[in-house]
């Protein structure tokens, strides 16, 4: 069957109109003429008859087998435009529009956190990434996404896998770059015993890790695995949320800081370990609200140690079930809100009823963002601007910051 691609869907699959309805086509671009036979409505390996001018040779040798970077066959300019369009169409789905600023994309080799998979083999260990929606593990020799310091841990990750993966099981190897060096959090490992503990402690030493945790328990903390948030150093719990690249975090923070302006009192909702709250505390009092007690404890310790910042208070609260109410929001000149992918429908409904003058909304899901934005606009807010921040380059993932005011 020969088809012409209409558009890319929001998950990055190309979509063409077939004789019996839409056909999904892997790794194709709008305007391309492709050939292939659909299986269950999808062409997994199309032959490209007429390539798009936006098609590029994927720069990574692992592109075919690895599950990351699924948009690497498209030019940077195309991906940026497409991500902006994903946001525009999510807003249009709610009858909304917003002035979009140019997309800010994190550079290659800047991911400071990644979770690799490790499996034992007859010869030793295989460490890499899974194929797209597949059990196949691709050994990674080079990766254009990961920070070089993360890549340098691959030999150590193989040794950790040999030492601590069961015969059948697979390890999750989450590596994070911190100010103290690398923080490795392993899940799915063999149960701890004295011999394994000694082996892992030895590997943490040999690999000069800041911290090594095993199935949620610390094995070795050789230096504090800290993150710098403004003037504060925070040691997040192993595996706690962290923005994926330093550049992405800086772009989000710059947009949030600009959005809130010179107000004296800010609520940071879904605050995590203080990515926004602590830098903002150099200019305003901040009330940080979040459901993870450990994240708030890390934030609070970082604030106390930093000194010289305005007051930062913390509150552990489930904002889905108990959003801040208009009365509680009254004292804030601005609210920062950065929910998980599900969005913050209940909190948006309360903000819509509030008198808060400015909202800086950060989102990793344009669909739930648009749903929540509609509530805010119905409550009298307008969208002043919207900034797409791409810290997951070559992937269909889209993040953004928007300023709302009333
Ligand atoms: C996208 S992260 C943002 C964290 C932080 N703003 C940052 O940039 O590092 C979302 C945060 O929401 C928190 N969270 C998830 N569900 C929540 C809920 N129902 N109530 C409050 N916080 C929640 C998570 O623990 C996580 O820290």
Coordinates of C-alpha atoms and ligand atoms in Angstrom, one line a residue:
X1 CA 0.0 0.0 0.0
X2 CA 1.3 3.5 -0.9
X3 CA 0.3 6.3 1.4
X4 CA 1.1 10.0 1.9
X5 CA 1.7 11.1 5.5
X6 CA -0.6 13.8 6.9
X7 CA 0.9 14.5 10.2
X8 CA 2.7 13.3 13.3
X9 CA 0.5 12.2 16.1
X10 CA 1.4 13.5 19.6
X11 CA 3.2 10.2 20.4
X12 CA 5.5 10.7 17.4
X13 CA 4.0 8.1 15.1
X14 CA 3.2 9.4 11.6
X15 CA -0.4 9.2 10.5
X16 CA -1.7 8.7 7.0
X17 CA -5.3 8.3 5.7
X18 CA -5.7 4.7 4.5
X19 CA -8.7 3.3 2.5
X20 CA -10.2 1.9 5.8
X21 CA -9.2 4.7 8.2
X22 CA -6.0 6.1 9.7
X23 CA -2.8 4.1 9.4
X24 CA 0.1 4.7 11.8
X25 CA 3.5 4.7 10.2
X26 CA 6.8 4.5 12.2
X27 CA 9.6 6.9 11.5
X28 CA 7.9 8.9 8.7
X29 CA 7.3 12.6 8.3
X30 CA 4.4 14.8 7.0
X31 CA 4.4 15.0 3.2
X32 CA 6.4 11.8 2.7
X33 CA 5.1 9.1 0.4
X34 CA 5.7 5.7 2.0
X35 CA 5.0 2.1 1.1
X36 CA 4.3 -0.9 3.4
X37 CA 1.6 -3.3 4.5
X38 CA -0.2 -2.3 7.8
X39 CA -0.4 -4.9 10.5
X40 CA -3.1 -4.0 13.0
X41 CA -3.3 -0.5 11.5
X42 CA 0.5 0.2 11.7
X43 CA 3.4 0.0 9.3
X44 CA 6.4 -0.7 11.4
X45 CA 9.1 -0.6 8.7
X46 CA 7.9 1.6 5.8
X47 CA 9.9 2.1 2.6
X48 CA 10.2 5.9 2.1
X49 CA 9.5 6.6 -1.6
X50 CA 9.6 10.4 -1.4
X51 CA 11.6 11.7 1.6
X52 CA 10.7 15.0 3.3
X53 CA 13.3 17.8 3.2
X54 CA 13.1 17.6 7.1
X55 CA 14.4 14.0 7.1
X56 CA 18.0 13.6 8.3
X57 CA 20.3 10.7 8.8
X58 CA 19.9 9.7 12.5
X59 CA 23.2 10.5 14.0
X60 CA 23.2 7.7 16.6
X61 CA 24.5 4.2 15.5
X62 CA 21.9 2.6 17.9
X63 CA 18.9 4.5 16.5
X64 CA 17.3 1.5 14.9
X65 CA 17.5 -0.9 17.9
X66 CA 17.3 1.5 20.8
X67 CA 14.0 2.8 22.2
X68 CA 15.2 6.3 23.0
X69 CA 15.4 9.2 20.6
X70 CA 12.5 8.1 18.4
X71 CA 12.5 11.4 16.4
X72 CA 16.2 11.4 15.5
X73 CA 15.3 11.0 11.8
X74 CA 13.8 14.5 11.8
X75 CA 15.7 17.8 11.7
X76 CA 16.0 19.9 14.9
X77 CA 13.9 22.6 13.3
X78 CA 11.1 20.2 12.4
X79 CA 11.0 18.7 15.9
X80 CA 10.9 22.2 17.5
X81 CA 8.0 23.2 15.2
X82 CA 6.2 20.0 15.8
X83 CA 6.5 20.3 19.6
X84 CA 5.1 23.8 19.4
X85 CA 2.2 22.4 17.3
X86 CA 1.5 19.7 19.8
X87 CA 1.0 22.5 22.4
X88 CA -1.1 24.6 20.0
X89 CA -3.4 21.7 19.1
X90 CA -3.8 20.6 22.8
X91 CA -4.9 24.2 23.5
X92 CA -7.1 24.3 20.4
X93 CA -8.8 21.1 21.7
X94 CA -10.0 23.2 24.6
X95 CA -10.9 26.2 22.4
X96 CA -7.8 28.1 23.6
X97 CA -4.8 30.0 22.1
X98 CA -1.6 31.4 23.5
X99 CA 1.4 33.4 22.3
X100 CA 4.2 30.9 22.0
X101 CA 7.8 31.9 22.5
X102 CA 10.6 30.2 20.5
X103 CA 11.4 26.6 21.8
X104 CA 14.5 26.2 24.0
X105 CA 16.1 22.8 23.4
X106 CA 18.7 21.2 25.7
X107 CA 21.9 20.3 23.9
X108 CA 23.0 16.8 23.0
X109 CA 24.9 14.9 25.8
X110 CA 23.3 16.9 28.6
X111 CA 21.0 14.3 30.3
X112 CA 22.2 14.2 33.9
X113 CA 19.9 11.4 34.9
X114 CA 19.1 8.1 33.1
X115 CA 17.8 4.7 34.0
X116 CA 19.5 2.0 32.1
X117 CA 18.7 -1.7 32.3
X118 CA 21.3 -4.4 33.2
X119 CA 21.0 -8.1 32.6
X120 CA 23.5 -10.9 33.3
X121 CA 24.7 -12.9 30.3
X122 CA 26.9 -16.0 29.9
X123 CA 29.9 -13.8 29.3
X124 CA 29.2 -11.1 31.8
X125 CA 26.6 -8.4 31.6
X126 CA 24.6 -6.4 29.1
X127 CA 23.8 -2.7 30.0
X128 CA 21.7 -0.5 27.8
X129 CA 18.2 0.6 26.8
X130 CA 15.2 -1.3 25.7
X131 CA 13.9 -1.2 22.2
X132 CA 10.6 0.5 21.5
X133 CA 7.9 -1.2 23.4
X134 CA 10.1 -4.3 23.5
X135 CA 11.9 -6.6 25.9
X136 CA 15.0 -6.5 23.7
X137 CA 17.9 -4.8 25.4
X138 CA 20.4 -2.9 23.2
X139 CA 23.9 -2.6 24.5
X140 CA 24.9 1.1 24.4
X141 CA 28.4 1.9 23.2
X142 CA 27.7 5.6 22.7
X143 CA 24.7 7.8 23.4
X144 CA 24.1 11.3 22.1
X145 CA 21.7 12.1 25.0
X146 CA 23.6 11.2 28.1
X147 CA 26.1 13.5 29.8
X148 CA 29.7 12.1 29.3
X149 CA 30.0 11.5 33.0
X150 CA 27.0 9.1 32.9
X151 CA 28.5 7.4 29.9
X152 CA 31.8 6.9 31.8
X153 CA 29.9 4.7 34.4
X154 CA 29.0 2.0 31.8
X155 CA 31.9 -0.3 32.8
X156 CA 31.0 0.1 36.5
X157 CA 27.3 -0.6 35.7
X158 CA 28.3 -3.9 34.0
X159 CA 30.3 -4.9 37.1
X160 CA 27.3 -4.0 39.4
X161 CA 25.1 -6.1 37.1
X162 CA 27.4 -9.1 37.4
X163 CA 27.6 -8.7 41.1
X164 CA 23.9 -8.2 41.9
X165 CA 21.5 -9.2 39.1
X166 CA 19.7 -12.5 39.5
X167 CA 20.0 -15.0 36.6
X168 CA 16.5 -14.2 35.2
X169 CA 15.9 -10.7 36.6
X170 CA 16.9 -7.3 35.1
X171 CA 18.3 -4.4 37.1
X172 CA 17.1 -0.8 36.9
X173 CA 20.2 1.3 37.0
X174 CA 19.3 4.9 37.7
X175 CA 22.4 7.2 37.4
X176 CA 22.3 10.8 38.4
X177 CA 25.0 13.4 38.1
X178 CA 25.4 15.4 41.4
X179 CA 27.8 17.9 42.8
X180 CA 29.4 15.1 44.8
X181 CA 29.8 12.8 41.7
X182 CA 27.5 10.0 40.5
X183 CA 24.5 8.7 42.5
X184 CA 23.6 5.2 41.5
X185 CA 20.2 3.8 42.6
X186 CA 19.6 0.2 41.7
X187 CA 16.3 -1.6 41.7
X188 CA 15.4 -5.2 41.0
X189 CA 18.6 -6.5 42.5
X190 CA 19.3 -9.7 44.4
X191 CA 18.4 -9.6 48.1
X192 CA 21.2 -8.1 50.2
X193 CA 23.6 -10.4 52.1
X194 CA 27.0 -9.8 53.6
X195 CA 28.9 -10.9 50.5
X196 CA 26.8 -8.7 48.2
X197 CA 27.2 -5.8 50.5
X198 CA 30.9 -6.1 50.5
X199 CA 31.1 -6.4 46.8
X200 CA 28.9 -3.4 46.2
X201 CA 30.7 -1.3 48.7
X202 CA 34.0 -2.2 46.9
X203 CA 32.5 -1.2 43.6
X204 CA 31.2 2.1 45.0
X205 CA 34.8 2.8 46.1
X206 CA 36.4 1.7 42.9
X207 CA 33.9 3.7 40.8
X208 CA 34.3 6.7 43.1
X209 CA 30.5 7.0 43.4
X210 CA 28.9 9.6 45.6
X211 CA 26.2 7.2 46.7
X212 CA 25.0 3.7 45.9
X213 CA 21.6 2.5 46.9
X214 CA 20.2 -1.1 46.5
X215 CA 16.5 -1.8 46.3
X216 CA 15.8 1.5 48.1
X217 CA 18.4 1.0 50.9
X218 CA 21.7 2.9 51.0
X219 CA 24.8 0.8 50.6
X220 CA 27.4 3.5 50.6
X221 CA 27.3 7.3 50.9
X222 CA 30.9 8.5 50.2
X223 CA 30.0 12.2 49.5
X224 CA 26.7 14.0 49.6
X225 CA 24.9 13.5 46.2
X226 CA 23.7 17.1 46.2
X227 CA 22.0 19.3 43.6
X228 CA 22.5 23.1 43.6
X229 CA 19.1 24.9 43.6
X230 CA 20.0 28.6 43.6
X231 CA 22.1 29.4 46.7
X232 CA 21.1 26.1 48.3
X233 CA 22.6 22.6 48.1
X234 CA 20.0 19.9 48.4
X235 CA 20.5 16.1 48.8
X236 CA 17.3 14.6 47.3
X237 CA 16.3 11.1 48.3
X238 CA 17.6 8.4 46.0
X239 CA 15.4 8.4 42.9
X240 CA 13.5 11.6 43.8
X241 CA 12.3 13.8 41.0
X242 CA 14.9 15.9 39.2
X243 CA 14.7 17.9 36.0
X244 CA 16.4 15.9 33.3
X245 CA 19.1 18.4 32.2
X246 CA 20.7 21.3 33.9
X247 CA 20.0 23.4 30.8
X248 CA 16.3 22.5 30.8
X249 CA 16.1 23.3 34.5
X250 CA 17.7 26.6 33.9
X251 CA 15.3 27.4 31.1
X252 CA 12.3 26.4 33.2
X253 CA 13.6 28.4 36.2
X254 CA 14.3 31.5 34.0
X255 CA 10.7 31.4 32.7
X256 CA 9.2 30.8 36.1
X257 CA 11.3 33.7 37.6
X258 CA 10.3 36.1 34.9
X259 CA 6.6 35.0 35.2
X260 CA 6.4 35.7 39.0
X261 CA 8.2 39.0 38.7
X262 CA 8.9 41.0 41.9
X263 CA 6.2 39.6 44.2
X264 CA 7.1 39.1 47.9
X265 CA 5.2 35.9 48.6
X266 CA 5.0 32.8 46.4
X267 CA 3.4 29.4 46.8
X268 CA 5.3 26.6 45.0
X269 CA 2.9 23.8 44.4
X270 CA 4.2 20.3 43.6
X271 CA 7.5 21.7 44.8
X272 CA 9.6 18.5 44.8
X273 CA 13.0 19.0 46.4
X274 CA 13.0 22.8 45.8
X275 CA 14.0 23.3 42.1
X276 CA 12.0 26.5 42.0
X277 CA 11.3 27.2 45.6
X278 CA 14.9 27.6 46.7
X279 CA 16.1 29.9 43.8
X280 CA 12.9 32.0 44.2
X281 CA 13.7 32.4 48.0
X282 CA 16.5 34.7 47.1
X283 CA 13.9 37.3 46.3
X284 CA 10.6 36.3 48.0
X285 CA 9.1 34.2 50.9
X286 CA 8.1 30.8 49.5
X287 CA 5.6 28.2 50.8
X288 CA 6.5 24.8 49.2
X289 CA 3.7 22.2 49.0
X290 CA 4.3 18.6 47.9
X291 CA 3.1 15.1 48.8
X292 CA 6.5 13.5 49.2
X293 CA 7.6 14.1 52.8
X294 CA 11.2 13.1 51.9
X295 CA 11.4 15.7 49.2
X296 CA 10.2 18.4 51.5
X297 CA 12.7 17.3 54.2
X298 CA 15.6 17.6 51.7
X299 CA 14.3 21.0 50.6
X300 CA 14.0 22.2 54.2
X301 CA 17.5 21.0 55.1
X302 CA 19.0 22.7 52.0
X303 CA 17.2 25.9 52.9
X304 CA 18.5 25.9 56.5
X305 CA 22.1 25.2 55.5
X306 CA 22.1 27.8 52.8
X307 CA 21.3 30.8 55.1
X308 CA 20.7 34.3 53.7
X309 CA 17.5 33.2 51.9
X310 CA 14.0 34.5 52.6
X311 CA 11.8 32.2 54.7
X312 CA 10.8 28.9 53.0
X313 CA 8.0 27.0 54.7
X314 CA 7.0 23.5 53.7
X315 CA 3.7 21.6 53.8
X316 CA 3.1 17.9 53.0
X317 CA -0.2 17.7 51.3
X318 CA -2.0 15.7 48.5
X319 CA -2.9 18.5 46.1
X320 CA -5.2 16.2 44.1
X321 CA -7.4 15.5 47.1
X322 CA -6.8 18.6 49.2
X323 CA -5.9 21.5 46.9
X324 CA -5.1 24.9 48.4
X325 CA -8.4 26.8 48.8
X326 CA -8.9 30.4 47.7
X327 CA -8.7 31.6 51.4
X328 CA -5.3 29.8 51.8
X329 CA -4.1 31.3 48.4
X330 CA -5.0 34.9 49.4
X331 CA -1.6 35.7 50.9
X332 CA 0.4 34.9 47.7
X333 CA 1.4 37.4 45.1
X334 CA 2.1 34.5 42.7
X335 CA 1.7 30.7 42.5
X336 CA 4.1 28.3 40.8
X337 CA 2.5 25.0 39.9
X338 CA 4.4 22.0 38.4
X339 CA 2.2 18.9 38.6
X340 CA 3.0 15.4 37.3
X341 CA 1.6 14.2 34.0
X342 CA -1.9 13.9 35.3
X343 CA -2.0 17.7 35.7
X344 CA -3.7 19.5 38.6
X345 CA -7.4 19.7 37.8
X346 CA -8.6 20.1 41.4
X347 CA -6.0 22.8 42.2
X348 CA -6.7 24.7 38.9
X349 CA -10.4 24.8 39.9
X350 CA -9.5 26.4 43.2
X351 CA -7.0 28.8 41.6
X352 CA -9.8 29.8 39.2
X353 CA -11.9 30.9 42.2
X354 CA -8.9 32.7 43.9
X355 CA -7.6 36.2 43.6
X356 CA -4.0 35.2 43.0
X357 CA -2.7 37.8 40.5
X358 CA -0.1 35.6 38.7
X359 CA 0.4 31.9 38.0
X360 CA 3.6 30.3 36.6
X361 CA 2.4 26.9 35.3
X362 CA 5.0 24.3 34.4
X363 CA 3.8 21.2 32.6
X364 CA 5.1 18.0 31.2
X365 CA 1.8 17.1 29.5
X366 CA 0.2 19.6 27.0
X367 CA -3.1 17.8 27.1
X368 CA -3.7 18.0 30.9
X369 CA -2.1 21.5 30.8
X370 CA -4.7 22.6 28.3
X371 CA -7.6 21.1 30.3
X372 CA -6.4 22.9 33.5
X373 CA -5.7 26.2 31.5
X374 CA -9.3 26.2 30.4
X375 CA -10.5 26.2 34.0
X376 CA -8.2 29.1 34.8
X377 CA -9.4 31.1 31.8
X378 CA -13.0 30.4 32.7
X379 CA -12.1 31.9 36.1
X380 CA -10.9 35.1 34.5
X381 CA -7.2 34.5 33.9
X382 CA -5.5 35.2 30.5
X383 CA -2.4 33.4 29.1
X384 CA 0.3 36.1 28.7
X385 CA 2.9 33.8 27.1
X386 CA 3.9 30.2 26.8
X387 CA 7.4 28.8 26.5
X388 CA 8.1 25.3 25.3
X389 CA 11.2 23.9 27.0
X390 CA 12.6 20.7 25.3
X391 CA 14.8 18.8 27.7
X392 CA 14.0 15.5 26.0
X393 CA 15.4 16.2 22.6
X394 CA 14.7 13.6 19.9
X395 CA 11.7 12.3 21.9
X396 CA 8.0 13.1 21.5
X397 CA 8.0 14.5 25.1
X398 CA 6.9 18.1 25.5
X399 CA 7.4 20.5 28.4
X400 CA 6.3 24.1 28.9
X401 CA 6.0 27.1 31.2
X402 CA 3.1 29.5 30.8
X403 CA 2.3 32.8 32.6
X404 CA -1.3 33.4 33.6
X405 CA -2.5 36.7 35.1
X406 CA -5.7 38.4 36.1
Ligands
LIG1 C1 7.0 17.3 37.8 S1 7.5 17.0 39.5 C2 8.0 18.7 39.8 C3 8.8 18.8 41.1 C4 9.6 20.2 41.2 N1 8.7 21.3 40.9 C5 10.8 20.2 40.4 O1 10.8 20.9 39.3 O2 11.8 19.5 40.7 C6 5.9 16.8 40.2 C7 6.0 16.7 41.7 O3 4.6 16.5 42.2 C8 4.6 15.7 43.3 N2 3.3 15.1 43.4 C9 2.7 14.1 42.7 N3 1.4 13.9 43.0 C10 1.1 14.8 44.0 C11 0.0 15.1 44.7 N4 -1.2 14.4 44.6 N5 0.0 16.1 45.6 C12 1.2 16.8 45.8 N6 2.3 16.6 45.1 C13 2.3 15.6 44.2 C14 5.7 14.7 43.0 O4 6.2 14.1 44.2 C15 6.8 15.6 42.3 O5 7.7 16.1 43.2

